[in-house]
Amino acid sequence: MMKTWQAGKRLLPMTAALGLLLAGCGREDLSVLRPQGPVAESSYGLMKLSITIMIVVLLIVFSIAAYVWIRFRRKKDQDEIPKQVEGSFKLEVLWTVIPLILVIVLAIPTVKVVFAAGNDHSDDKDAIKVKVTGHQYWWEFEYTDYGITTAQDLIIPTGKHIAFELSTKDVLHSFWVPSLAGKMDTNPDGTVNRFSFSAPNEGVYRGKCAELCGPSHGFMEFKVKSVSGEAFDKWVASMKAPESVMPEDPVLAEKFKSQCLSCHAIGSMPASPVAPSLTGIGSRESVAGILLNDDTREDGAPVLENLKTWLHDPQSVKPGNKMPSPKDMGLSDEEIDGIAEYLAGYTLD
Amino acid sequence: MDWITTVDHKKIAILYLWAGGLFFGIGGLEAILIRIQLIKPMNTFLDAQTFNELITMHGTTMIFLGVMPVIFALMNAVIPLQIGARDVAFPFLNSLGFWTFLFGGLLLNLSWVMGGAPDAGWTAYTPLSSTGYSPSHGVDFYTIGLQIAGLGTLIGGINFLATIITMRAPGMSFMRMPMFAWATFITSAIILFAFPAVTVGLVLLTFDRILDANFFNVAGGGNPVLWQHIFWIFGHPEVYILILPAFGIISEVIPTFSRKRLFGYSSMVFATILIAFLGFMVWAHHMFTTGLGPVANALFSVSTMLIAVPTGIKIFNWLFTMWGGQVRFTTPNLFAAGFIPTFTMGGVTGVMLASAPADFQFHDTYFVVAHFHYVIVGGLVLGLFAGLHYWWPKMFGRMLSESLGKWTFWTFIIGFHLTFFVQHFLGLMGMQRRVFTYLPNQQFDTLNLVSTVGAFLMGVGMIIFLVNVFLTSRRPADAPDDPWEDGRTLEWTIPSPPPEYNFKQTPLVRGLDAFWKEKMAGHKAMTPAEPVGPIHMPSATILPFLMSVGIFIAGLGFMFSRDEFSSGIMSFLFNNYIVTALGLLITFGSMLMRSLFDDHGWHIEPEELEGR
């Protein structure tokens, strides 16, 4: 056992070099190759070890292949019959044993990390407990200890373990934040999954759904926003005691109440099982998970513009989503713009 | 008519080849459409629903209707010849297997024109594949079409098992059997154990969808994870059903063009059996992220990694078969040579995927897409190309053009690596699979463009192959018995294409590589094991075709049994199961005919044999 570990250690320098090379790949907030937290880091460690072993194997196979193709090419007028070799017991044992050793080198840390990843922190008093529910095509985050529910933006304090409990309200989804941790499926009740991760640094990380869940599967994105402990507490406080200000115009307020709030929830209303909570939607990272509220970037736009895009034709943004078009519900263009303005101004803090 | 009634394994092979080629073409077009859609971010070439139908049909078509029949084509064309038999054990069943496969495949593809293709992915995970979330008939076409096509595969597998066990020429012990025959034997055994699982799964899903059963419906006490287990208990062995025949082909092609016997024959046999065995033990590695818990994940991780060992044995044995030989790079051997490094790359990423905590990151991303295309296209399709070019003269009596063959190889393999190598990185950079488009500025754009360009190049390779086939078919059938000159096994001892009875006299096998052994002993032909005598042949029959038509009609009838039709007559016919009953009547009627009328077949007399 000891020996195999040493073999693993000998591969370390190459692993390190490879790590540097791979780290050039992809965005920091998205790429598996640029892990931003310990859980993603442990997967990445295994990946580096396995890639190293596999590159060694490939190099051996490629060089033997190249050698035999060049060296034993049939030459012109070469007509004698080559020796019909039956095989070689020694050689065959050799290439049975070497792969076996390589497999053991990879299997031991794999098993270790598998069991470490099984530790879900659901009994950890210090961990933040979040119930994640997948919906076609949005994510609901319920903070059970605080009694608050939000959608699309998962706000977490840096450094703390987040203990997740994952399930789905409709079809299977898979909860994935590549730069923070591997994915975990959301199954229906009865097979609820638990796992945990933590983010040591502040930042916004891109999350995705990784299990085919219908037409807009590719658009079922979310953001993980890792903030300082104080900022998190402040956010929780403002979520808990939200001012649910209605639109100023009473006609619009009535429309909003009767048309939107029949599915959505705001402020202290109990969370709706069919539609995302709208509390503080104006300060979220995105509208519908994919329209980025960042007008400093070329692929982003101001939140108001994004809300208008969404409300005027939700199907064109996310085909197959369950939200009825506000136009079909009898809202005029002005009313839709008015609601968009109201929602854009509905911020926390 | 001759083709509809034939029971000759060589003709059925050609039927399998054309049908497989047709579906492979459809699957390929679907792939090209998928790649066009992904050429740039936020592309609107296809809508999301169509895209999901395309990926579902691409996967399903390629696995069940594209490569499987081509494998069956080669097995049918070669196996009886390689083991010195005059046909397969059950020629009638062989024909039935083909026709059920074809009508199952046609039924599945009818979905494109009859109200929507299946859209839940080729794995059809519930609840997405339940009527609640996939209300069109698409998934019904999937369950019923695959059920019918699967019948054909199961029949074929059983037939090959019986053929190889009972019909080997005198002297051909199991340990003297060519590797391709071994691969077919083991593959057929896997089919025998794996296909019943998918059969059951498809029945349960059909019941859920059409009869409102609750096998997978949570509200009714069912469990969607159950589907995943049933699907992958079939689905993982299926991977070996696909790749083992390719291993067999490579093990035939490399020795022939190295003029050397296969290195480590017995370890090759052992490795094949071990791979088949392990293949059944690892299904849950497709489900690491389903939440099986650490114990199951650890066990399935390690057992999956173990498959690398027998596979490694094979790779090195092939390399050492060429070592010390005289390697000739004919088209078949180019494909075989290209197979080794390409398949190895697919194999090593398989080991990487086996590590469960790393798989949490790889799973359902383009890394996985890259991996299984390296195995299935870089392994199986390259293997099939090697086999097709190798045995084409035996099947059709015509040599494919070598220069066009080399063009096919180079365009295809360069296109292949362009398409799929970059996808490893796309996956690692955070691109999940089965997305109909992606947002810009995620650094996915360039790699997706490269991938699409590669896909087109692969398409060009396929077209060159088709041109080659077309031009070859116009040339006279003048291929010699042993066109590669260094043939080692029995199929090269008889004319190309072989007469319908294959061997005038069953040959006597004196060792491994029977023909090579005779050549080395200075003989020009095999020593016969029997005197020339009358040869018994089975009669042609249309019953297998009719049986399959019946099942096809019954499937359609069952599927639409609860639909409302605009025409009252249609509603009456379907809703009262009259169409279903009619289809079943045709099938069972044909079976009854088969039972009642004893057909003893006919004989080819010795005078006729000598007269040729």
Coordinates of N, CA, C and O in Angstrom, one line a residue, chain A residues 67-183:
Chain A
Y67 N 6.7 3.5 -33.0 CA 7.9 2.7 -33.3 C 7.6 1.5 -34.2 O 8.3 1.3 -35.2
V68 N 6.6 0.8 -33.9 CA 6.3 -0.4 -34.7 C 5.8 0.0 -36.1 O 6.2 -0.7 -37.1
W69 N 5.1 1.1 -36.2 CA 4.6 1.4 -37.5 C 5.8 1.8 -38.4 O 5.8 1.5 -39.6
I70 N 6.8 2.4 -37.9 CA 7.9 2.9 -38.7 C 8.9 1.7 -38.9 O 9.3 1.3 -40.0
R71 N 9.3 1.1 -37.8 CA 10.3 0.1 -37.8 C 9.9 -1.2 -38.5 O 10.7 -1.8 -39.2
F72 N 8.6 -1.6 -38.4 CA 8.2 -2.9 -39.0 C 7.3 -2.7 -40.2 O 6.5 -3.6 -40.5
R73 N 7.4 -1.6 -40.9 CA 6.7 -1.4 -42.1 C 7.2 -2.4 -43.1 O 8.4 -2.7 -43.2
R74 N 6.4 -3.0 -43.9 CA 6.8 -4.0 -44.9 C 7.6 -3.3 -46.0 O 7.1 -2.3 -46.6
K75 N 8.8 -3.7 -46.2 CA 9.6 -3.1 -47.3 C 9.4 -3.8 -48.6 O 8.8 -4.9 -48.6
K76 N 9.8 -3.1 -49.7 CA 9.6 -3.8 -51.0 C 10.5 -5.0 -51.0 O 11.6 -5.1 -50.5
D77 N 10.0 -6.0 -51.7 CA 10.7 -7.3 -51.9 C 10.9 -8.0 -50.6 O 11.7 -9.0 -50.5
Q78 N 10.3 -7.6 -49.5 CA 10.4 -8.3 -48.3 C 9.4 -9.4 -48.3 O 8.2 -9.2 -48.3
D79 N 9.9 -10.6 -48.4 CA 8.9 -11.7 -48.7 C 9.1 -12.9 -47.7 O 8.2 -13.8 -47.7
E80 N 10.1 -12.9 -46.9 CA 10.2 -14.0 -46.0 C 9.1 -13.9 -44.9 O 8.6 -12.8 -44.7
I81 N 8.7 -15.0 -44.4 CA 7.6 -15.0 -43.5 C 8.1 -14.7 -42.1 O 9.1 -15.3 -41.6
P82 N 7.5 -13.6 -41.4 CA 8.0 -13.3 -40.1 C 7.8 -14.4 -39.1 O 6.9 -15.2 -39.3
K83 N 8.5 -14.4 -38.0 CA 8.4 -15.5 -37.0 C 7.0 -15.4 -36.4 O 6.6 -14.3 -36.0
Q84 N 6.3 -16.5 -36.3 CA 4.9 -16.5 -35.8 C 5.0 -16.6 -34.3 O 5.0 -17.7 -33.7
V85 N 5.1 -15.5 -33.6 CA 5.2 -15.5 -32.1 C 3.9 -15.8 -31.5 O 2.9 -15.1 -31.8
E86 N 3.9 -16.7 -30.5 CA 2.6 -17.1 -29.9 C 2.2 -16.0 -28.9 O 1.0 -15.8 -28.6
G87 N 3.2 -15.4 -28.3 CA 2.9 -14.4 -27.2 C 4.1 -14.5 -26.2 O 5.1 -15.2 -26.5
S88 N 4.0 -13.8 -25.1 CA 5.0 -13.9 -24.2 C 4.4 -13.8 -22.8 O 3.8 -12.8 -22.5
F89 N 4.5 -14.8 -22.0 CA 3.9 -14.9 -20.7 C 4.4 -13.7 -19.9 O 3.6 -13.0 -19.3
K90 N 5.7 -13.4 -19.9 CA 6.3 -12.4 -19.1 C 5.7 -11.0 -19.5 O 5.3 -10.2 -18.6
L91 N 5.7 -10.7 -20.8 CA 5.2 -9.5 -21.2 C 3.7 -9.3 -20.9 O 3.3 -8.2 -20.4
E92 N 3.0 -10.4 -21.1 CA 1.5 -10.2 -20.8 C 1.3 -10.0 -19.4 O 0.4 -9.2 -19.0
V93 N 2.0 -10.7 -18.5 CA 1.9 -10.4 -17.1 C 2.3 -9.0 -16.8 O 1.6 -8.3 -16.0
L94 N 3.3 -8.5 -17.4 CA 3.8 -7.1 -17.2 C 2.7 -6.1 -17.5 O 2.4 -5.2 -16.7
W95 N 2.0 -6.3 -18.7 CA 1.0 -5.3 -19.0 C -0.4 -5.6 -18.4 O -1.4 -5.0 -18.6
T96 N -0.4 -6.7 -17.5 CA -1.6 -6.8 -16.7 C -1.3 -6.1 -15.3 O -2.1 -5.5 -14.8
V97 N 0.0 -6.3 -14.9 CA 0.3 -5.8 -13.5 C 0.4 -4.3 -13.5 O -0.1 -3.6 -12.6
I98 N 1.1 -3.7 -14.5 CA 1.3 -2.3 -14.5 C 0.0 -1.5 -14.5 O -0.2 -0.6 -13.6
P99 N -1.0 -1.8 -15.4 CA -2.3 -1.1 -15.3 C -2.9 -1.3 -13.9 O -3.6 -0.4 -13.4
L100 N -2.8 -2.5 -13.4 CA -3.4 -2.8 -12.1 C -2.8 -1.8 -11.0 O -3.5 -1.3 -10.2
I101 N -1.5 -1.7 -11.1 CA -0.9 -0.7 -10.1 C -1.4 0.7 -10.3 O -1.7 1.4 -9.3
L102 N -1.4 1.1 -11.6 CA -1.9 2.5 -11.8 C -3.3 2.6 -11.3 O -3.7 3.7 -10.8
V103 N -4.1 1.6 -11.5 CA -5.5 1.7 -11.1 C -5.6 1.8 -9.6 O -6.3 2.6 -9.0
I104 N -4.7 1.1 -8.9 CA -4.7 1.2 -7.4 C -4.2 2.6 -7.0 O -4.8 3.1 -6.0
V105 N -3.2 3.1 -7.7 CA -2.8 4.5 -7.3 C -3.9 5.5 -7.4 O -4.0 6.4 -6.6
L106 N -4.8 5.3 -8.4 CA -5.9 6.2 -8.6 C -7.1 5.8 -7.6 O -7.8 6.7 -7.1
A107 N -7.2 4.5 -7.4 CA -8.4 4.1 -6.6 C -8.3 4.5 -5.2 O -9.3 4.9 -4.6
I108 N -7.1 4.5 -4.6 CA -7.0 4.8 -3.1 C -7.5 6.3 -2.8 O -8.4 6.5 -2.0
P109 N -6.9 7.3 -3.5 CA -7.4 8.6 -3.2 C -8.8 8.8 -3.6 O -9.6 9.6 -3.0
T110 N -9.3 8.1 -4.7 CA -10.7 8.2 -5.1 C -11.6 7.8 -4.0 O -12.5 8.5 -3.6
V111 N -11.3 6.6 -3.4 CA -12.2 6.1 -2.3 C -12.1 7.1 -1.1 O -13.2 7.4 -0.6
K112 N -11.0 7.6 -0.8 CA -10.8 8.6 0.3 C -11.7 9.8 0.0 O -12.5 10.2 0.9
V113 N -11.6 10.4 -1.2 CA -12.4 11.6 -1.5 C -13.9 11.2 -1.6 O -14.7 12.1 -1.2
V114 N -14.2 10.0 -2.1 CA -15.7 9.7 -2.1 C -16.3 9.8 -0.7 O -17.3 10.3 -0.5
F115 N -15.6 9.2 0.2 CA -16.1 9.2 1.6 C -16.1 10.6 2.2 O -17.0 11.0 2.9
A116 N -15.1 11.4 1.9 CA -15.0 12.8 2.4 C -16.2 13.6 1.8 O -16.8 14.4 2.5
A117 N -16.5 13.3 0.5 CA -17.6 14.0 -0.2 C -18.9 13.6 0.4 O -19.9 14.3 0.3
G118 N -19.0 12.4 1.0 CA -20.2 11.9 1.6 C -20.6 12.7 2.8 O -21.7 12.6 3.3
N119 N -19.7 13.4 3.4 CA -19.9 14.2 4.6 C -20.7 15.5 4.2 O -20.2 16.4 3.6
D120 N -22.0 15.5 4.6 CA -22.8 16.6 4.1 C -23.1 17.7 5.0 O -23.8 18.7 4.7
H121 N -22.6 17.7 6.3 CA -22.7 18.8 7.2 C -24.1 19.1 7.6 O -24.4 20.2 8.1
S122 N -25.1 18.2 7.4 CA -26.5 18.5 7.7 C -26.7 18.6 9.2 O -27.7 19.1 9.7
D123 N -25.7 18.0 10.0 CA -25.9 18.1 11.4 C -25.0 19.1 12.0 O -24.9 19.3 13.3
D124 N -24.3 19.8 11.2 CA -23.3 20.8 11.6 C -24.0 22.1 12.1 O -24.7 22.7 11.3
K125 N -23.9 22.4 13.3 CA -24.7 23.6 13.8 C -24.2 24.9 13.2 O -25.0 25.9 13.0
D126 N -23.0 24.9 12.8 CA -22.4 26.1 12.2 C -22.7 26.3 10.7 O -22.4 27.3 10.2
A127 N -23.2 25.2 10.1 CA -23.4 25.3 8.7 C -24.7 26.0 8.3 O -25.6 26.1 9.1
I128 N -24.7 26.6 7.2 CA -26.0 27.2 6.7 C -26.8 26.2 5.9 O -26.2 25.5 5.0
K129 N -28.0 26.0 6.3 CA -28.8 24.9 5.6 C -29.7 25.5 4.6 O -30.4 26.4 4.8
V130 N -29.5 25.0 3.4 CA -30.3 25.5 2.3 C -31.0 24.3 1.6 O -30.4 23.3 1.2
K131 N -32.3 24.5 1.4 CA -33.1 23.5 0.7 C -33.2 24.0 -0.8 O -33.7 25.1 -1.0
V132 N -32.6 23.2 -1.7 CA -32.6 23.6 -3.1 C -33.8 22.8 -3.8 O -33.8 21.6 -3.6
T133 N -34.6 23.6 -4.5 CA -35.7 22.9 -5.2 C -35.5 23.3 -6.7 O -35.5 24.4 -7.0
G134 N -35.4 22.2 -7.6 CA -35.4 22.5 -9.0 C -36.8 22.6 -9.6 O -37.7 21.9 -9.2
H135 N -37.0 23.6 -10.4 CA -38.2 23.7 -11.2 C -37.9 23.9 -12.6 O -36.8 24.4 -13.0
Q136 N -38.8 23.5 -13.5 CA -38.6 23.9 -14.9 C -38.8 25.4 -15.1 O -40.0 25.8 -15.0
Y137 N -38.0 26.3 -15.3 CA -36.5 26.2 -15.4 C -35.9 27.2 -14.5 O -35.3 28.2 -14.9
W138 N -36.2 27.1 -13.2 CA -35.6 28.0 -12.2 C -35.3 27.3 -10.9 O -35.7 26.2 -10.7
W139 N -34.5 28.0 -10.1 CA -34.0 27.3 -8.9 C -34.6 28.1 -7.7 O -34.6 29.3 -7.6
E140 N -35.1 27.3 -6.7 CA -35.6 27.9 -5.5 C -34.6 27.6 -4.3 O -34.2 26.4 -4.2
F141 N -34.3 28.6 -3.5 CA -33.4 28.4 -2.4 C -34.1 28.7 -1.1 O -34.5 29.9 -0.9
E142 N -34.3 27.7 -0.2 CA -35.0 28.0 1.0 C -34.0 27.9 2.2 O -33.4 26.8 2.3
Y143 N -33.8 28.9 3.0 CA -32.9 28.9 4.1 C -33.7 28.5 5.3 O -34.4 29.3 5.9
T144 N -33.7 27.2 5.6 CA -34.6 26.7 6.6 C -34.4 27.3 8.0 O -35.4 27.5 8.8
D145 N -33.2 27.6 8.4 CA -32.9 28.2 9.7 C -33.4 29.6 9.8 O -33.6 30.1 10.9
Y146 N -33.5 30.3 8.7 CA -33.9 31.7 8.8 C -35.3 31.9 8.3 O -35.9 33.0 8.4
G147 N -35.9 30.9 7.7 CA -37.3 31.1 7.3 C -37.4 32.0 6.1 O -38.4 32.7 6.0
I148 N -36.4 32.0 5.2 CA -36.5 32.9 4.0 C -36.4 32.0 2.8 O -35.7 31.0 2.8
T149 N -37.0 32.5 1.7 CA -36.9 31.8 0.5 C -36.6 32.8 -0.6 O -37.2 33.8 -0.7
T150 N -35.6 32.4 -1.5 CA -35.3 33.2 -2.6 C -35.2 32.4 -3.9 O -35.3 31.1 -3.8
A151 N -34.9 33.0 -5.0 CA -34.8 32.2 -6.2 C -33.6 32.7 -7.0 O -33.3 33.9 -6.9
Q152 N -33.0 31.9 -7.8 CA -32.0 32.2 -8.9 C -30.7 32.7 -8.3 O -29.7 32.3 -8.8
D153 N -30.7 33.5 -7.3 CA -29.4 34.0 -6.7 C -29.3 33.3 -5.3 O -30.1 33.5 -4.4
L154 N -28.3 32.4 -5.2 CA -28.0 31.8 -3.9 C -26.9 32.6 -3.2 O -25.8 32.7 -3.6
I155 N -27.4 33.3 -2.1 CA -26.4 34.1 -1.3 C -25.8 33.3 -0.2 O -26.6 32.7 0.6
I156 N -24.5 33.3 -0.1 CA -23.9 32.5 0.9 C -22.8 33.3 1.6 O -22.1 34.1 0.9
P157 N -22.5 33.1 2.9 CA -21.4 33.7 3.5 C -20.1 33.0 3.2 O -20.1 31.8 3.1
T158 N -19.0 33.7 3.1 CA -17.8 33.1 2.7 C -17.3 32.2 3.9 O -17.6 32.4 5.0
G159 N -16.6 31.1 3.5 CA -16.0 30.3 4.5 C -16.9 29.3 5.2 O -16.4 28.3 5.8
K160 N -18.2 29.6 5.2 CA -19.1 28.7 5.9 C -19.5 27.5 5.1 O -19.6 27.6 3.9
H161 N -19.7 26.3 5.8 CA -20.2 25.2 5.0 C -21.7 25.4 4.7 O -22.4 25.8 5.6
I162 N -22.0 25.2 3.5 CA -23.4 25.3 3.1 C -23.9 23.8 3.0 O -23.4 23.1 2.2
A163 N -24.9 23.4 3.8 CA -25.4 22.1 3.8 C -26.7 22.1 2.9 O -27.7 22.7 3.3
F164 N -26.6 21.4 1.8 CA -27.7 21.4 0.8 C -28.6 20.2 1.0 O -28.2 19.1 1.3
E165 N -29.9 20.5 0.8 CA -30.9 19.4 0.7 C -31.5 19.6 -0.7 O -32.2 20.6 -0.9
L166 N -31.4 18.6 -1.6 CA -31.8 18.9 -3.0 C -33.0 18.0 -3.3 O -33.1 16.8 -3.0
S167 N -34.0 18.7 -3.9 CA -35.1 17.9 -4.5 C -35.7 18.7 -5.7 O -35.2 19.8 -6.0
T168 N -36.7 18.1 -6.3 CA -37.3 18.7 -7.4 C -38.8 18.7 -7.3 O -39.3 17.8 -6.7
K169 N -39.4 19.7 -7.9 CA -40.9 19.7 -7.9 C -41.4 19.1 -9.2 O -42.6 18.7 -9.3
D170 N -40.6 18.9 -10.2 CA -41.2 18.3 -11.5 C -40.2 17.2 -12.0 O -40.3 16.1 -11.5
V171 N -39.4 17.5 -13.0 CA -38.5 16.5 -13.6 C -37.2 16.6 -12.9 O -37.0 17.4 -12.0
L172 N -36.3 15.6 -13.2 CA -35.0 15.6 -12.6 C -34.2 16.8 -13.1 O -34.2 17.2 -14.3
H173 N -33.4 17.5 -12.2 CA -32.5 18.5 -12.6 C -31.2 18.1 -11.9 O -31.1 17.1 -11.1
S174 N -30.1 18.8 -12.2 CA -28.9 18.6 -11.5 C -28.2 19.9 -11.2 O -28.0 20.7 -12.0
F175 N -27.9 20.0 -9.9 CA -27.4 21.3 -9.3 C -25.9 21.3 -9.4 O -25.2 20.5 -8.9
W176 N -25.4 22.3 -10.2 CA -23.9 22.3 -10.5 C -23.4 23.7 -10.5 O -23.8 24.6 -11.2
V177 N -22.4 23.9 -9.6 CA -21.6 25.1 -9.6 C -20.1 24.7 -9.9 O -19.4 24.4 -9.0
P178 N -19.7 24.6 -11.2 CA -18.4 24.0 -11.5 C -17.2 24.5 -10.7 O -16.4 23.7 -10.3
S179 N -17.2 25.8 -10.4 CA -16.0 26.3 -9.8 C -16.0 26.1 -8.3 O -15.0 26.2 -7.6
L180 N -17.2 25.6 -7.7 CA -17.2 25.4 -6.3 C -17.4 23.9 -5.9 O -16.9 23.5 -4.9
A181 N -18.1 23.2 -6.8 CA -18.3 21.7 -6.4 C -18.8 21.0 -7.6 O -19.4 21.6 -8.5
G182 N -18.7 19.7 -7.6 CA -19.4 18.9 -8.6 C -20.9 18.9 -8.5 O -21.4 19.6 -7.6
K183 N -21.5 18.2 -9.4 CA -23.0 18.3 -9.5 C -23.7 17.3 -8.6 O -23.1 16.3 -8.2

